[in-house]
Short mmCIF file of C-alpha atoms and ligand atoms in Angstrom, two decimals:
data_model
loop_
_atom_site.label_atom_id
_atom_site.label_comp_id
_atom_site.label_asym_id
_atom_site.label_seq_id
_atom_site.Cartn_x
_atom_site.Cartn_y
_atom_site.Cartn_z
CA UNK A 12 50.61 60.09 -37.22
CA UNK A 13 52.39 61.71 -40.14
CA UNK A 14 52.26 65.46 -40.48
CA UNK A 15 49.39 66.80 -42.60
CA UNK A 16 50.45 67.02 -46.25
CA UNK A 17 49.38 70.43 -47.58
CA UNK A 18 48.00 70.67 -51.09
CA UNK A 19 50.77 73.16 -51.90
CA UNK A 20 54.03 74.37 -50.40
CA UNK A 21 56.42 76.55 -52.43
CA UNK A 22 60.17 76.00 -52.75
CA UNK A 23 62.23 79.07 -51.83
CA UNK A 24 65.74 77.72 -51.43
CA UNK A 25 67.61 79.45 -54.29
CA UNK A 26 68.65 83.12 -54.32
CA UNK A 27 65.35 84.28 -52.78
CA UNK A 28 66.80 85.22 -49.40
CA UNK A 29 69.89 86.87 -50.90
CA UNK A 30 67.92 89.10 -53.28
CA UNK A 31 65.34 89.91 -50.61
CA UNK A 32 68.09 90.97 -48.18
CA UNK A 33 69.43 93.21 -50.92
CA UNK A 34 66.09 95.05 -50.96
CA UNK A 35 66.27 95.60 -47.22
CA UNK A 36 69.96 96.51 -47.18
CA UNK A 37 69.53 99.08 -49.95
CA UNK A 38 66.15 100.38 -48.82
CA UNK A 39 64.58 99.64 -52.22
CA UNK A 40 61.27 98.09 -51.24
CA UNK A 41 58.71 99.91 -53.44
CA UNK A 42 57.96 99.40 -57.13
CA UNK A 43 60.77 101.81 -57.98
CA UNK A 44 63.50 99.30 -57.09
CA UNK A 45 65.92 97.73 -59.60
CA UNK A 46 64.61 94.15 -59.38
CA UNK A 47 61.39 95.19 -61.14
CA UNK A 48 63.02 95.88 -64.50
CA UNK A 49 65.37 92.91 -64.19
CA UNK A 50 62.49 90.55 -63.48
CA UNK A 51 60.32 92.05 -66.25
CA UNK A 52 63.11 91.88 -68.84
CA UNK A 53 64.15 88.33 -68.00
CA UNK A 54 60.56 87.12 -67.82
CA UNK A 55 59.78 88.66 -71.23
CA UNK A 56 62.89 87.03 -72.71
CA UNK A 57 62.02 83.63 -71.21
CA UNK A 58 58.46 83.78 -72.54
CA UNK A 59 59.51 85.04 -75.97
CA UNK A 60 57.73 88.39 -75.71
CA UNK A 61 58.87 91.97 -76.35
CA UNK A 62 57.26 93.55 -73.26
CA UNK A 63 56.51 92.39 -69.71
CA UNK A 64 54.60 94.58 -67.26
CA UNK A 65 54.63 93.39 -63.65
CA UNK A 66 51.48 93.80 -61.56
CA UNK A 67 50.26 92.90 -58.09
CA UNK A 68 48.57 89.57 -58.94
CA UNK A 69 47.29 87.40 -61.77
CA UNK A 70 43.73 88.68 -61.52
CA UNK A 71 45.01 92.25 -61.87
CA UNK A 72 46.97 91.15 -64.94
CA UNK A 73 43.73 89.96 -66.59
CA UNK A 74 41.86 93.12 -65.53
CA UNK A 75 44.59 95.25 -67.16
CA UNK A 76 44.65 93.06 -70.29
CA UNK A 77 40.87 93.38 -70.80
CA UNK A 78 40.95 97.16 -70.29
CA UNK A 79 44.06 97.66 -72.42
CA UNK A 80 42.35 95.99 -75.40
CA UNK A 81 39.55 98.53 -75.12
CA UNK A 82 36.87 95.96 -74.26
CA UNK A 83 33.81 97.87 -73.07
CA UNK A 84 30.01 97.95 -72.67
CA UNK A 85 28.17 95.45 -74.87
CA UNK A 86 31.28 93.73 -76.18
CA UNK A 87 31.36 89.96 -75.94
CA UNK A 88 34.35 87.91 -74.84
CA UNK A 89 34.42 84.15 -75.35
CA UNK A 90 35.85 82.27 -72.35
CA UNK A 91 35.71 78.72 -70.99
CA UNK A 92 32.96 77.94 -68.46
CA UNK A 93 35.54 75.94 -66.52
CA UNK A 94 37.91 78.57 -65.14
CA UNK A 95 38.57 80.89 -62.22
CA UNK A 96 36.44 83.99 -61.49
CA UNK A 97 39.50 86.17 -62.25
CA UNK A 98 38.77 85.73 -65.96
CA UNK A 99 35.42 87.53 -65.77
CA UNK A 100 35.86 90.28 -63.16
CA UNK A 101 36.85 93.09 -65.52
CA UNK A 102 34.65 91.83 -68.36
CA UNK A 103 31.66 92.20 -66.03
CA UNK A 104 32.73 95.46 -64.39
CA UNK A 105 33.21 97.23 -67.72
CA UNK A 106 29.78 96.15 -68.94
CA UNK A 107 30.97 93.56 -71.43
CA UNK A 108 29.47 90.07 -71.62
CA UNK A 109 31.27 86.77 -71.01
CA UNK A 110 30.15 84.12 -73.51
CA UNK A 111 30.97 80.57 -72.44
CA UNK A 112 32.13 77.38 -74.08
CA UNK A 113 32.26 73.97 -72.42
CA UNK A 114 35.38 71.88 -71.82
CA UNK A 115 36.98 69.02 -73.65
CA UNK A 116 36.43 65.91 -71.48
CA UNK A 117 39.89 64.48 -72.17
CA UNK A 118 42.31 67.44 -72.05
CA UNK A 119 40.15 69.46 -69.58
CA UNK A 120 40.84 72.56 -71.66
CA UNK A 121 38.18 74.66 -73.40
CA UNK A 122 36.46 72.79 -76.24
CA UNK A 123 37.73 74.84 -79.16
CA UNK A 124 35.22 73.27 -81.55
CA UNK A 125 32.49 75.24 -79.75
CA UNK A 126 34.08 78.66 -80.25
CA UNK A 127 32.95 79.51 -83.74
CA UNK A 128 29.24 79.00 -83.01
CA UNK A 129 29.51 81.53 -80.17
CA UNK A 130 30.87 84.35 -82.31
CA UNK A 131 28.45 87.24 -82.95
CA UNK A 132 28.75 90.75 -84.38
CA UNK A 133 29.55 91.95 -80.84
CA UNK A 134 32.38 89.48 -80.17
CA UNK A 135 35.59 91.33 -79.48
CA UNK A 136 37.98 88.74 -78.04
CA UNK A 137 38.61 85.14 -77.10
CA UNK A 138 40.16 84.55 -73.67
CA UNK A 139 42.13 81.34 -73.82
CA UNK A 140 42.84 79.73 -70.43
CA UNK A 141 45.34 76.87 -70.29
CA UNK A 142 44.11 74.47 -67.63
CA UNK A 143 46.16 72.54 -65.04
CA UNK A 144 49.32 71.87 -67.08
CA UNK A 145 48.41 71.28 -70.72
CA UNK A 146 48.04 74.11 -73.23
CA UNK A 147 44.94 74.76 -75.30
CA UNK A 148 45.38 73.74 -78.93
CA UNK A 149 46.28 77.30 -80.01
CA UNK A 150 46.64 77.09 -83.81
CA UNK A 151 42.93 76.62 -84.61
CA UNK A 152 42.03 79.36 -82.11
CA UNK A 153 44.54 81.78 -83.65
CA UNK A 154 43.12 80.95 -87.07
CA UNK A 155 39.53 81.66 -85.96
CA UNK A 156 40.64 84.95 -84.34
CA UNK A 157 42.35 86.01 -87.52
CA UNK A 158 39.39 85.10 -89.72
CA UNK A 159 36.90 87.04 -87.58
CA UNK A 160 39.21 89.89 -86.56
CA UNK A 161 39.11 89.03 -82.85
CA UNK A 162 41.65 89.77 -80.13
CA UNK A 163 43.22 86.99 -78.11
CA UNK A 164 43.96 87.17 -74.39
CA UNK A 165 46.04 84.22 -73.23
CA UNK A 166 45.69 83.43 -69.51
CA UNK A 167 48.92 81.51 -68.89
CA UNK A 168 48.71 81.64 -65.08
CA UNK A 169 49.24 77.87 -64.87
CA UNK A 170 51.78 77.57 -67.69
CA UNK A 171 55.15 79.12 -66.73
CA UNK A 172 57.75 77.26 -68.74
CA UNK A 173 55.24 75.20 -70.76
CA UNK A 174 55.43 75.23 -74.55
CA UNK A 175 53.00 74.66 -77.41
CA UNK A 176 54.84 72.99 -80.32
CA UNK A 177 58.07 74.31 -78.72
CA UNK A 178 56.85 77.93 -78.55
CA UNK A 179 56.44 79.33 -75.02
CA UNK A 180 52.95 79.56 -73.55
CA UNK A 181 52.40 83.23 -72.82
CA UNK A 182 53.74 84.21 -76.24
CA UNK A 183 50.44 83.82 -78.10
CA UNK A 184 47.83 86.34 -79.15
CA UNK A 185 47.67 90.07 -78.50
CA UNK A 186 48.28 89.91 -74.79
CA UNK A 187 48.99 87.23 -72.21
CA UNK A 188 48.92 87.10 -68.44
CA UNK A 189 50.63 85.19 -65.63
CA UNK A 190 50.12 84.81 -61.88
CA UNK A 191 52.84 84.34 -59.27
CA UNK A 192 50.60 83.13 -56.46
CA UNK A 193 52.46 80.58 -54.25
CA UNK A 194 50.88 77.57 -55.95
CA UNK A 195 52.10 78.59 -59.43
CA UNK A 196 55.30 77.25 -61.00
CA UNK A 197 57.14 80.35 -59.84
CA UNK A 198 55.93 82.64 -57.09
CA UNK A 199 56.42 86.13 -55.73
CA UNK A 200 53.99 85.62 -52.82
CA UNK A 201 51.39 87.67 -54.68
CA UNK A 202 52.14 88.96 -58.15
CA UNK A 203 51.36 88.86 -61.83
CA UNK A 204 52.64 89.81 -65.27
CA UNK A 205 51.14 91.12 -68.49
CA UNK A 206 53.02 90.31 -71.71
CA UNK A 207 52.66 91.67 -75.22
CA UNK A 208 54.67 92.30 -78.38
CA UNK A 209 52.71 95.47 -79.19
CA UNK A 210 54.41 98.73 -78.13
CA UNK A 211 51.12 100.62 -77.83
CA UNK A 212 49.38 97.95 -75.74
CA UNK A 213 52.46 97.74 -73.50
CA UNK A 214 52.41 101.48 -72.90
CA UNK A 215 48.70 101.37 -72.05
CA UNK A 216 49.28 98.50 -69.60
CA UNK A 217 52.12 100.37 -67.86
CA UNK A 218 49.90 103.39 -67.52
CA UNK A 219 46.86 101.40 -66.29
CA UNK A 220 48.80 99.68 -63.51
CA UNK A 221 50.12 103.04 -62.31
CA UNK A 222 46.90 105.08 -61.98
CA UNK A 223 47.46 106.55 -65.47
CA UNK A 224 49.80 109.16 -64.04
CA UNK A 225 51.22 111.21 -66.91
CA UNK A 226 54.98 111.77 -67.14
CA UNK A 227 54.81 115.53 -67.65
CA UNK A 228 51.48 116.33 -65.92
CA UNK A 229 51.70 113.91 -63.03
CA UNK A 230 48.40 114.56 -61.29
CA UNK A 231 46.36 115.21 -64.42
CA UNK A 232 44.53 112.08 -65.61
CA UNK A 233 43.06 111.32 -69.03
CA UNK A 234 41.98 107.77 -68.15
CA UNK A 235 41.12 105.78 -65.01
CA UNK A 236 43.72 103.25 -64.00
CA UNK A 237 44.53 101.26 -60.89
CA UNK A 238 47.44 101.05 -58.49
CA UNK A 239 48.55 97.50 -59.24
CA UNK A 240 52.28 97.98 -58.90
CA UNK A 241 54.48 95.05 -57.88
CA UNK A 242 57.06 95.76 -55.15
CA UNK A 243 60.83 95.38 -55.54
CA UNK A 244 60.66 92.65 -52.86
CA UNK A 245 58.21 90.61 -54.92
CA UNK A 246 60.36 91.06 -58.03
CA UNK A 247 63.43 89.94 -56.03
CA UNK A 248 61.64 86.67 -55.23
CA UNK A 249 60.46 86.38 -58.81
CA UNK A 250 63.94 86.76 -60.23
CA UNK A 251 65.33 84.06 -57.93
CA UNK A 252 62.44 81.76 -58.82
CA UNK A 253 62.79 82.39 -62.56
CA UNK A 254 66.44 81.30 -62.39
CA UNK A 255 65.17 77.85 -61.41
CA UNK A 256 62.18 77.49 -63.72
CA UNK A 257 63.69 74.68 -65.80
CA UNK A 258 64.43 72.64 -62.66
CA UNK A 259 60.94 73.33 -61.33
CA UNK A 260 59.33 72.13 -64.56
CA UNK A 261 61.48 68.99 -64.58
CA UNK A 262 60.50 68.29 -60.97
CA UNK A 263 56.79 68.90 -61.62
CA UNK A 264 56.89 66.51 -64.56
CA UNK A 265 58.62 63.85 -62.48
CA UNK A 266 56.03 64.27 -59.72
CA UNK A 267 53.16 64.00 -62.21
CA UNK A 268 54.59 60.88 -63.80
CA UNK A 269 55.15 59.34 -60.37
CA UNK A 270 51.48 59.84 -59.45
CA UNK A 271 50.41 58.54 -62.85
CA UNK A 272 52.42 55.37 -62.36
CA UNK A 273 51.06 54.85 -58.84
CA UNK A 274 47.50 55.20 -60.16
CA UNK A 275 47.99 53.24 -63.37
CA UNK A 276 45.81 50.31 -62.29
CA UNK A 277 42.94 52.44 -60.91
CA UNK A 278 40.05 52.02 -63.31
CA UNK A 279 37.63 54.39 -61.59
CA UNK A 280 39.47 57.69 -62.00
CA UNK A 281 40.50 59.67 -65.05
CA UNK A 282 44.10 60.89 -64.75
CA UNK A 283 45.58 63.97 -66.41
CA UNK A 284 46.95 63.27 -69.91
CA UNK A 285 50.73 62.84 -69.80
CA UNK A 286 51.03 64.64 -73.12
CA UNK A 287 49.25 65.78 -76.24
CA UNK A 288 50.51 66.16 -79.79
CA UNK A 289 51.83 69.62 -78.90
CA UNK A 290 52.99 69.47 -75.27
CA UNK A 291 54.07 67.35 -72.34
CA UNK A 292 52.04 67.95 -69.19
CA UNK A 293 53.75 70.17 -66.59
CA UNK A 294 51.14 69.28 -63.92
CA UNK A 295 50.46 72.71 -62.44
CA UNK A 296 48.28 70.59 -60.19
CA UNK A 297 47.71 66.84 -60.27
CA UNK A 298 43.98 66.54 -60.86
CA UNK A 299 41.79 63.46 -60.59
CA UNK A 300 38.35 62.96 -62.09
CA UNK A 301 36.25 60.29 -60.36
CA UNK A 302 33.98 58.08 -62.40
CA UNK A 303 30.37 58.60 -61.44
CA UNK A 304 30.07 54.79 -61.26
CA UNK A 305 32.05 54.90 -57.98
CA UNK A 306 29.04 56.50 -56.29
CA UNK A 307 31.51 58.99 -54.80
CA UNK A 308 31.84 62.67 -55.58
CA UNK A 309 34.77 65.01 -55.05
CA UNK A 310 33.39 66.46 -51.79
CA UNK A 311 33.19 63.02 -50.20
CA UNK A 312 36.63 61.88 -51.34
CA UNK A 313 38.26 65.17 -50.29
CA UNK A 314 36.75 64.73 -46.83
CA UNK A 315 38.15 61.20 -46.60
CA UNK A 316 41.57 62.38 -47.82
CA UNK A 317 41.62 65.09 -45.13
CA UNK A 318 40.86 62.43 -42.51
CA UNK A 319 43.99 60.62 -43.71
CA UNK A 320 46.05 63.80 -43.41
CA UNK A 321 46.19 64.75 -47.09
CA UNK A 322 45.21 68.18 -48.42
CA UNK A 323 43.12 68.52 -51.58
CA UNK A 324 41.21 71.23 -53.49
CA UNK A 325 38.11 70.97 -55.64
CA UNK A 326 38.20 71.76 -59.35
CA UNK A 327 36.88 75.15 -60.48
CA UNK A 328 33.18 75.93 -60.03
CA UNK A 329 31.82 76.69 -63.52
CA UNK A 330 31.12 80.32 -64.41
CA UNK A 331 27.50 79.71 -65.47
CA UNK A 332 26.66 78.44 -61.97
CA UNK A 333 28.29 81.33 -60.06
CA UNK A 334 25.58 82.88 -57.87
CA UNK A 335 26.95 86.40 -58.34
CA UNK A 336 26.76 86.09 -62.12
CA UNK A 337 23.37 84.38 -62.19
CA UNK A 338 21.92 87.19 -60.06
CA UNK A 339 22.99 89.54 -62.85
CA UNK A 340 20.78 87.54 -65.20
CA UNK A 341 23.68 85.92 -67.02
CA UNK A 342 23.71 82.37 -68.44
CA UNK A 343 19.98 81.72 -67.90
CA UNK A 344 19.10 78.19 -69.06
CA UNK A 345 22.66 77.58 -70.27
CA UNK A 346 24.25 74.23 -69.57
CA UNK A 347 27.85 73.13 -69.78
CA UNK A 348 27.67 69.47 -68.73
CA UNK A 349 31.39 68.73 -68.97
CA UNK A 350 32.36 71.68 -66.75
CA UNK A 351 29.59 70.69 -64.31
CA UNK A 352 30.88 67.14 -64.09
CA UNK A 353 34.44 68.42 -63.58
CA UNK A 354 33.28 70.35 -60.54
CA UNK A 355 31.21 67.47 -59.14
CA UNK A 356 33.84 64.76 -59.67
CA UNK A 357 37.18 66.56 -59.88
CA UNK A 358 39.75 67.59 -57.29
CA UNK A 359 43.49 67.81 -57.03
CA UNK A 360 45.94 66.26 -54.62
CA UNK A 361 49.23 67.62 -53.19
CA UNK A 362 51.29 68.94 -56.10
CA UNK A 363 53.50 71.75 -54.73
CA UNK A 364 57.21 71.97 -55.46
CA UNK A 365 58.26 71.25 -51.87
CA UNK A 366 56.45 67.89 -51.93
CA UNK A 367 58.77 64.89 -51.39
CA UNK A 368 58.56 61.52 -53.11
CA UNK A 369 57.57 59.87 -49.84
CA UNK A 370 54.73 62.39 -49.45
CA UNK A 371 53.63 61.56 -53.00
CA UNK A 372 53.67 57.87 -52.13
CA UNK A 373 51.69 58.50 -48.95
CA UNK A 374 49.10 60.66 -50.74
CA UNK A 375 48.74 58.07 -53.52
CA UNK A 376 48.33 55.25 -50.97
CA UNK A 377 45.64 57.23 -49.15
CA UNK A 378 43.82 57.73 -52.44
CA UNK A 379 44.08 54.07 -53.39
CA UNK A 380 42.71 52.94 -49.99
CA UNK A 381 39.71 55.21 -50.38
CA UNK A 382 38.94 53.96 -53.88
CA UNK A 383 39.45 50.25 -53.27
C1 PLP B 7 45.84 81.56 -60.31
C2 PLP B 7 45.07 81.91 -61.53
C3 PLP B 7 44.62 83.23 -61.75
C4 PLP B 7 44.63 84.30 -60.71
O1 PLP B 7 45.86 84.68 -60.23
P1 PLP B 7 45.97 85.42 -58.80
O2 PLP B 7 47.42 85.81 -58.76
O3 PLP B 7 45.61 84.43 -57.75
O4 PLP B 7 45.08 86.61 -58.83
C5 PLP B 7 44.02 83.50 -62.98
N1 PLP B 7 43.85 82.55 -63.91
C6 PLP B 7 44.22 81.28 -63.71
C7 PLP B 7 43.98 80.28 -64.79
C8 PLP B 7 44.83 80.91 -62.51
O5 PLP B 7 45.18 79.64 -62.30
#
């Protein structure tokens, strides 16, 4: 019996240990340590942004972004129905309203043709979320935002190193966010980053992540913030990981193309697009969408994959079906059929950076046996 193949395992065999030992040897383990600024500066440079503000995770990065843009009670923010709950937590907590759009059935990203119809006099921002490895078609979204005077938050948690027409993802709109959870292209264990080109927004973000302490009146507060500081140890890992981002992206692309080739004759699943007009897929995860004609849904296939020793995860559960949000009276009678089908029929298979070619072959074989 082969060892269980986990859905994700990170790769930590660069300078991670060396930099981490430096934290311990020097005693710099808090957010005050020198790796924080190094990591922030290099990350900002890599993503083509003026400012990077490290935080404790990707959800925190979105929370800070929403608050920093002054989104508050009654404001509306347009977001995809098919995303992670992290996108709505601060919108809800501050009394704003998430307004949903469905997904594009081919690219799996938000259907940008639905955005304009959702704009009202209360709309304040569009939160763009790049899904699974391919960027949202940004130019039309930027154009709509400009025409209606809306802010753009770019959730690039799944897009480290990806580009849109050769411009880095995470460099678009007023503010963008990243996560460094272990299944992302680079990881710090837990961690996140907020990016912006705006000096004022950057200053607000720095203040919000650090309890809004004031430099000259330390314990006097004019605004409520959070303690979302990243530690020097996380930044040490992040720096070592960032050094290898190009290799990681190349490896992820090779893994994705390998799966695609192994599945090329399977008629009953939709595979991720290898590329669009503006980007080549970086396969944050390798997702599969089962045809309903198979009579199988994602739950059933994931169970059968587990029995063969292969880890999987379901696709996101759409926001309009989230019990916690429905109990608040949100999204009554709203339907987003594409996002609903994604949840019912979609799941992803092992895609982490530590995955070997033979594990890819094994996982693909398991999948093919189940579907044949
Ligand atoms: C992972 C992820 C997040 C959340 O990041 P955490 O670090 O896990 O809090 C947010 N948005 C998207 C699109 C993600 O994939």
